[in-house]
């Protein structure tokens, strides 16, 4: 496939102006490289030569004419043509549409004399009223992004009179000067840090002002903006976490990426890439890594509706909407990822979305796999992805693209973990599971989701997710509603969970462990103070077949612990006699919960129990029968509550499975097993406790014949995780520190963790592989023994 990336790789030699620009910008080091070159205007969107090449393509290339036709036909705010100014400037520069140009030139002339609002006020800022968690009049200058006028200035530069040009440039410089002088007033709670600065509301004017300095081709102003308060350098040095992650809930990350990319692309033409793409922040953050954040938080694609296109979801948290990655289409063409969006809190500029970012990124880095996701954005019925005409790309054939590899990780600065059973490129389309776990860290729009599972995906279905009604008010106003919105976790005594780290210095008050590269994906997170006088820890083991989930909590007094998962589907056999309607419950413990309805109660006591949630029964119309089986190692005093979350209709597929216990301490040791083929499609037959004490638990997990599942899983918590623990049962013995996992096969016994002793029953003569390496072992009397390492 040929690639024409006109404004992005700048392959033209512009006579008398600039030669071809190096694709590798100089690092920001003051080393004498990256000296600015003046270039002929226009240059930000397209040079005259680039516009002429696009015009030739329009005349000669039927595919490109189709791309232009779609731009001019699909003009609602979410479609490719939804940015009217960009559409008009393209039609003017490329197609010679004088009327489109005249509309935009008139708008530009209205910009003359404009100033940021605080420079026009005649009021005392002490009289301003400030909202908490929402946009306020006093700081709406932060959202006063004038990027559209910056683009107009660049396009019409030579068509302005001297007086008009001076007027526009004066307005541009006024905005730059206002920012560099401190851009007051600020909201009383505002500060340039990770958790009181909201980029979607506080960065639009700032990043737009960066582009103004570039449009003026003033290197001193470009540098000052780059280094200034809340500037590009600060954003990549201080704001982004783990070298790439946005610090609000991820649903707001879209707001400023479009302008940021225009700024970086324009810098490339000025040979000043060290202020854009070429800059690497103190923690390793770059623009490319920031764009690939979506790769890092993406789940495998979900099953597409018949005749439609699949959705690729992403980690979603907090009180806002879905993060959005690749949004699928239904068979009627409804849906899809937004090209543009507008919202009062983000200012007046239409915000570019995923298709635009990825088109720019693919043109800039053609081997970085952005084209794979562009191919998934194609409309139903299209054999290729037809890009916008803006960035010079040709249609993308899904047969010509490959997905990026995937990995599991712990984000120690952002405060969450992402576990993916599949680490190859197959991850994106495979049925293999993935799960995300939130830590007890504050983020903007936090909803008390400490130690909660955010999403659990398997068999190309969303199994666990946020659902129900969000809380009223910023960052939640009601503890129970907060928990419903993001909480597949534990609530203690109906308290609202409290974060233990602010987010400025990572997880310094957490205990975090990880083991991600072996046969199982393991992470564990613990902390004190999430609930009053409670110490707690949650550990997840993710395999291709199941997730073993251990949640330990302890206190110095009697507490009520409510463990919950929010499941997509309906509870199977919910009408049988094992379930008692809550209204008929006559037990000695209260079961009503203010946020749940249509509740029934199961009372297993200290006996084993299973809850099966089914998304679709097996029938000719829906043959897959996907669901999840939930069970726990038994513990005295257990009640299981099945119900419907608030704002979820009882006929819809959303259920709460809540396990409640009343004790000073408890261990919820749960097995989550996704399945396909209806309620009988599960693979695991045995889930039993090997041993348990105050600091650790071990379980035996065995599947049906032919399943390949014959596992031993064990974990210690808190201080016990630092010392060896021994469990023994039926001739098997394990001494481990921290955690351990073993899968027993006829050819290989594969183990992960720190074992001092390992004795398991085997058939045949399997070899032992421990932490990825062949390890000495002996077999005696049908048992494999780890040979201890000599001291």
XYZ file of C-alpha atoms in Angstrom, residues 411-788:
378
model
C 1.066 1.643 36.431
C 2.818 2.663 39.643
C 2.309 6.404 39.088
C -1.251 6.231 37.723
C -2.336 3.625 40.271
C -3.869 0.672 38.451
C -2.951 -2.674 36.907
C -3.813 -4.150 33.518
C -3.592 -7.943 33.229
C -3.806 -9.580 29.798
C -3.696 -13.364 29.471
C -2.488 -13.064 25.863
C 0.703 -11.086 25.215
C 1.083 -11.605 21.471
C -0.382 -9.610 18.578
C -3.304 -12.057 18.696
C -4.537 -10.336 21.854
C -6.708 -7.798 20.051
C -8.974 -10.301 18.316
C -8.622 -13.291 20.620
C -11.218 -14.551 23.133
C -8.556 -14.452 25.859
C -9.399 -12.509 29.019
C -8.147 -9.176 30.295
C -8.901 -7.385 33.557
C -8.057 -4.030 35.118
C -7.699 -3.346 38.836
C -7.916 0.118 40.370
C -5.689 1.011 43.332
C -6.583 3.303 46.231
C -5.301 6.400 44.450
C -7.089 9.659 43.837
C -7.700 10.775 40.283
C -9.903 13.586 39.048
C -13.524 12.326 39.007
C -12.670 9.589 41.497
C -15.681 7.553 42.679
C -14.462 5.540 45.679
C -13.466 2.610 43.462
C -10.469 1.592 45.577
C -9.261 -1.955 44.852
C -12.129 -2.423 42.397
C -12.136 -4.474 39.236
C -12.971 -1.923 36.564
C -13.647 -4.247 33.636
C -13.270 -7.960 32.967
C -13.416 -9.071 29.328
C -13.378 -12.622 28.002
C -14.755 -14.536 25.004
C -15.003 -11.155 23.245
C -17.681 -10.077 25.706
C -17.720 -7.517 28.491
C -18.384 -9.563 31.619
C -17.818 -7.055 34.469
C -18.226 -3.323 34.011
C -19.444 -0.161 35.637
C -23.209 0.105 35.510
C -26.011 1.871 37.245
C -26.451 5.472 38.215
C -23.545 7.788 38.848
C -23.428 9.885 41.997
C -24.818 13.387 42.111
C -22.153 16.030 42.405
C -18.493 16.166 41.571
C -16.391 13.121 42.545
C -19.466 11.513 44.000
C -21.966 12.664 46.562
C -23.259 9.355 47.875
C -21.078 6.450 48.920
C -23.401 3.701 47.703
C -23.998 5.281 44.309
C -20.269 5.785 43.969
C -19.695 2.110 44.625
C -22.297 1.086 42.083
C -20.775 3.252 39.382
C -17.325 1.777 39.534
C -17.213 -0.745 42.304
C -16.618 -4.430 41.767
C -14.818 -4.348 45.086
C -15.547 -4.429 48.818
C -17.487 -2.009 51.008
C -16.978 -2.039 54.788
C -19.811 -0.971 57.120
C -21.279 1.103 54.269
C -18.426 3.559 54.528
C -17.220 5.441 51.513
C -13.810 4.139 50.436
C -10.982 6.660 50.861
C -7.925 6.952 48.665
C -4.565 6.671 50.416
C -2.387 8.345 47.760
C -3.147 11.711 46.181
C -1.619 10.800 42.845
C 1.297 13.222 42.853
C 3.928 10.688 43.993
C 2.580 7.359 42.850
C 1.680 4.499 45.183
C 3.937 5.401 48.081
C 1.313 4.294 50.636
C 0.478 1.028 48.853
C 1.964 -2.442 48.953
C 2.208 -3.566 45.333
C 3.549 -6.808 43.867
C 3.615 -8.093 40.299
C 4.674 -11.177 38.317
C 3.500 -10.709 34.746
C 5.696 -12.644 32.323
C 5.145 -16.285 33.255
C 2.256 -18.722 32.794
C -0.032 -16.575 34.947
C -0.482 -12.807 35.270
C -0.280 -11.889 38.956
C -0.594 -8.638 40.829
C -1.398 -7.758 44.415
C -2.172 -4.411 46.033
C -2.601 -3.663 49.723
C -3.066 -0.610 51.950
C -4.330 0.539 55.311
C -6.856 3.341 55.763
C -9.171 2.803 52.811
C -11.749 2.076 55.504
C -11.481 3.106 59.145
C -9.206 0.744 61.073
C -9.057 -1.781 58.229
C -6.012 -3.311 56.576
C -6.733 -4.918 53.209
C -5.110 -6.540 50.207
C -6.381 -7.854 46.874
C -4.527 -10.306 44.636
C -5.470 -11.391 41.112
C -4.174 -14.391 39.163
C -5.280 -14.306 35.517
C -4.993 -17.318 33.223
C -6.588 -18.004 29.844
C -9.298 -20.033 31.601
C -10.100 -18.234 34.846
C -9.272 -15.510 37.352
C -8.443 -16.392 40.947
C -9.253 -13.372 43.108
C -8.274 -13.125 46.778
C -9.472 -10.153 48.861
C -8.277 -10.138 52.483
C -9.559 -7.617 55.046
C -8.941 -7.368 58.768
C -9.949 -5.061 61.605
C -9.794 -4.992 65.383
C -13.579 -5.281 65.752
C -16.667 -6.802 64.184
C -17.312 -5.383 60.681
C -19.723 -5.941 57.799
C -17.833 -6.700 54.594
C -19.729 -6.532 51.291
C -17.885 -8.012 48.286
C -19.518 -7.241 44.955
C -19.141 -7.759 41.222
C -21.301 -6.007 38.631
C -21.946 -8.532 35.886
C -23.350 -8.215 32.391
C -26.021 -10.903 32.090
C -28.734 -12.552 34.150
C -28.393 -14.924 37.092
C -29.131 -18.459 35.946
C -31.731 -20.429 37.954
C -32.579 -17.292 39.922
C -36.107 -18.643 40.402
C -35.172 -21.895 42.116
C -35.676 -22.573 45.802
C -32.062 -21.785 46.734
C -32.873 -18.083 46.315
C -35.211 -16.349 48.774
C -36.760 -12.979 47.833
C -35.389 -10.322 50.178
C -38.918 -9.404 51.280
C -39.353 -12.954 52.587
C -35.940 -13.178 54.247
C -36.240 -14.048 57.925
C -32.572 -14.345 58.841
C -30.944 -12.457 61.694
C -28.898 -10.190 59.388
C -30.085 -7.254 57.371
C -29.825 -7.835 53.622
C -31.377 -4.711 52.129
C -28.921 -2.404 50.368
C -30.055 1.084 49.374
C -28.645 0.900 45.859
C -29.985 -2.494 44.755
C -33.439 -3.804 43.786
C -35.175 -7.077 42.841
C -32.965 -8.721 45.467
C -32.866 -12.393 46.407
C -30.784 -14.118 49.081
C -28.871 -17.404 49.086
C -27.638 -18.693 52.442
C -24.810 -21.215 51.917
C -23.418 -20.789 55.429
C -20.063 -22.582 55.395
C -20.888 -24.718 52.345
C -19.550 -24.263 48.794
C -21.723 -22.236 46.439
C -21.844 -21.190 42.796
C -23.583 -18.329 40.986
C -23.806 -18.600 37.207
C -24.486 -15.471 35.182
C -25.474 -16.070 31.563
C -25.486 -13.424 28.830
C -27.349 -15.480 26.225
C -28.943 -18.884 26.404
C -27.933 -21.371 23.724
C -30.530 -21.260 20.959
C -30.519 -21.028 17.138
C -30.578 -17.218 17.237
C -27.877 -16.920 19.900
C -25.762 -20.064 19.925
C -22.748 -18.924 21.957
C -24.135 -19.064 25.486
C -21.430 -16.876 27.048
C -21.394 -16.289 30.773
C -19.320 -16.483 33.946
C -19.391 -18.827 36.973
C -18.582 -17.200 40.304
C -17.730 -19.215 43.378
C -15.716 -18.871 46.564
C -13.861 -21.010 49.011
C -16.499 -21.473 51.740
C -16.453 -19.467 54.942
C -18.886 -19.511 57.854
C -21.460 -16.708 57.888
C -21.637 -16.141 54.141
C -24.750 -14.712 52.496
C -24.998 -14.260 48.728
C -27.255 -11.484 47.424
C -28.347 -11.367 43.787
C -29.973 -8.163 42.566
C -30.266 -5.449 39.918
C -28.199 -2.225 40.167
C -29.990 1.138 40.118
C -31.070 2.526 36.743
C -30.744 -0.971 35.262
C -34.116 -2.420 34.317
C -34.731 -5.924 35.629
C -35.282 -7.100 32.047
C -31.883 -5.813 30.965
C -28.585 -7.601 31.311
C -26.981 -6.196 34.421
C -26.747 -7.837 37.813
C -25.027 -7.383 41.157
C -23.632 -10.446 42.873
C -22.849 -9.384 46.434
C -21.321 -11.600 49.130
C -21.661 -10.300 52.668
C -20.002 -11.442 55.885
C -19.903 -10.091 59.419
C -16.614 -10.735 61.202
C -13.474 -8.935 62.399
C -11.555 -10.398 59.428
C -12.374 -12.299 56.269
C -10.896 -13.676 53.055
C -13.000 -13.584 49.903
C -11.206 -16.203 47.774
C -13.179 -16.190 44.541
C -12.916 -18.031 41.255
C -14.283 -16.278 38.175
C -14.629 -18.670 35.221
C -15.858 -17.359 31.863
C -17.481 -19.978 29.651
C -19.152 -20.533 26.329
C -21.834 -23.071 25.450
C -24.435 -22.297 28.079
C -24.455 -22.986 31.823
C -22.936 -26.439 31.280
C -20.084 -25.070 29.207
C -17.745 -24.469 32.135
C -14.443 -26.356 32.243
C -13.583 -26.360 35.967
C -14.987 -29.129 38.162
C -13.024 -28.773 41.409
C -12.241 -25.632 43.369
C -11.022 -26.572 46.841
C -9.024 -25.123 49.679
C -5.616 -26.739 50.210
C -4.912 -24.704 53.311
C -5.428 -21.316 54.897
C -4.067 -19.407 57.888
C -4.088 -15.808 59.060
C -1.597 -14.778 56.391
C -2.153 -16.935 53.316
C -4.421 -19.256 51.364
C -3.855 -21.992 48.775
C -6.391 -23.542 46.395
C -6.643 -26.518 44.049
C -8.345 -25.833 40.691
C -9.001 -28.830 38.448
C -10.877 -28.975 35.178
C -12.755 -31.625 33.256
C -10.797 -34.297 31.442
C -9.033 -32.809 28.458
C -9.252 -29.226 29.740
C -5.564 -29.094 30.665
C -6.439 -27.415 33.973
C -4.785 -29.002 37.013
C -3.571 -26.022 39.028
C -2.392 -25.061 42.497
C -2.597 -21.369 43.347
C -1.445 -19.718 46.561
C -0.905 -16.240 47.919
C 0.178 -14.577 51.154
C -0.650 -11.042 52.179
C 0.624 -8.172 54.281
C 3.677 -9.080 56.407
C 3.142 -12.800 55.769
C 4.062 -12.207 52.121
C 7.649 -11.582 53.182
C 8.202 -14.946 54.904
C 7.959 -18.566 53.718
C 4.539 -20.206 54.130
C 3.948 -23.959 53.977
C 0.765 -25.816 53.044
C 0.391 -29.587 52.787
C -2.472 -31.813 51.632
C -2.860 -35.342 50.180
C 0.846 -35.886 49.747
C 1.475 -32.521 48.123
C 3.526 -29.854 49.850
C 4.347 -26.244 49.028
C 6.634 -23.784 50.744
C 6.501 -20.429 49.014
C 7.082 -16.755 49.686
C 4.587 -14.159 48.446
C 2.710 -16.123 45.801
C 2.855 -19.284 43.763
C 1.187 -20.853 40.763
C 1.552 -24.403 39.393
C 0.002 -26.066 36.341
C 0.489 -29.837 36.222
C 0.660 -31.582 32.855
C 1.858 -34.947 31.597
C 4.850 -33.399 29.820
C 5.519 -30.264 31.843
C 4.843 -28.965 35.302
C 5.015 -25.200 34.906
C 5.338 -23.018 37.979
C 5.775 -19.357 38.825
C 6.704 -17.743 42.121
C 9.285 -18.174 44.836
C 9.256 -21.824 45.989
C 11.502 -23.423 48.582
C 9.540 -26.699 48.442
C 7.296 -28.000 45.709
C 5.844 -31.522 45.739
C 2.909 -32.380 43.461
C 1.233 -35.533 42.230
C 1.986 -36.251 38.571
C 1.424 -38.846 35.889
C 4.306 -39.921 33.678
C 7.666 -38.206 33.830
C 7.113 -34.472 33.320
C 9.900 -31.926 33.513
C 9.686 -28.893 35.809
C 9.807 -25.366 34.423
C 10.004 -22.735 37.160
C 9.799 -19.054 36.287
C 10.490 -19.822 32.648
C 13.582 -21.999 33.202
C 14.050 -25.767 33.228
C 14.656 -26.654 36.863
C 16.068 -29.756 38.494
C 13.441 -32.098 39.896
C 12.983 -35.747 40.827
C 9.969 -38.026 40.619
C 9.333 -40.508 43.438
C 6.169 -42.509 44.059
C 4.165 -40.506 41.521
C 5.215 -37.145 42.946
C 7.439 -34.511 41.410
C 9.865 -32.906 43.871
C 11.684 -29.634 43.318
C 15.407 -30.188 43.941
C 16.403 -27.407 46.367
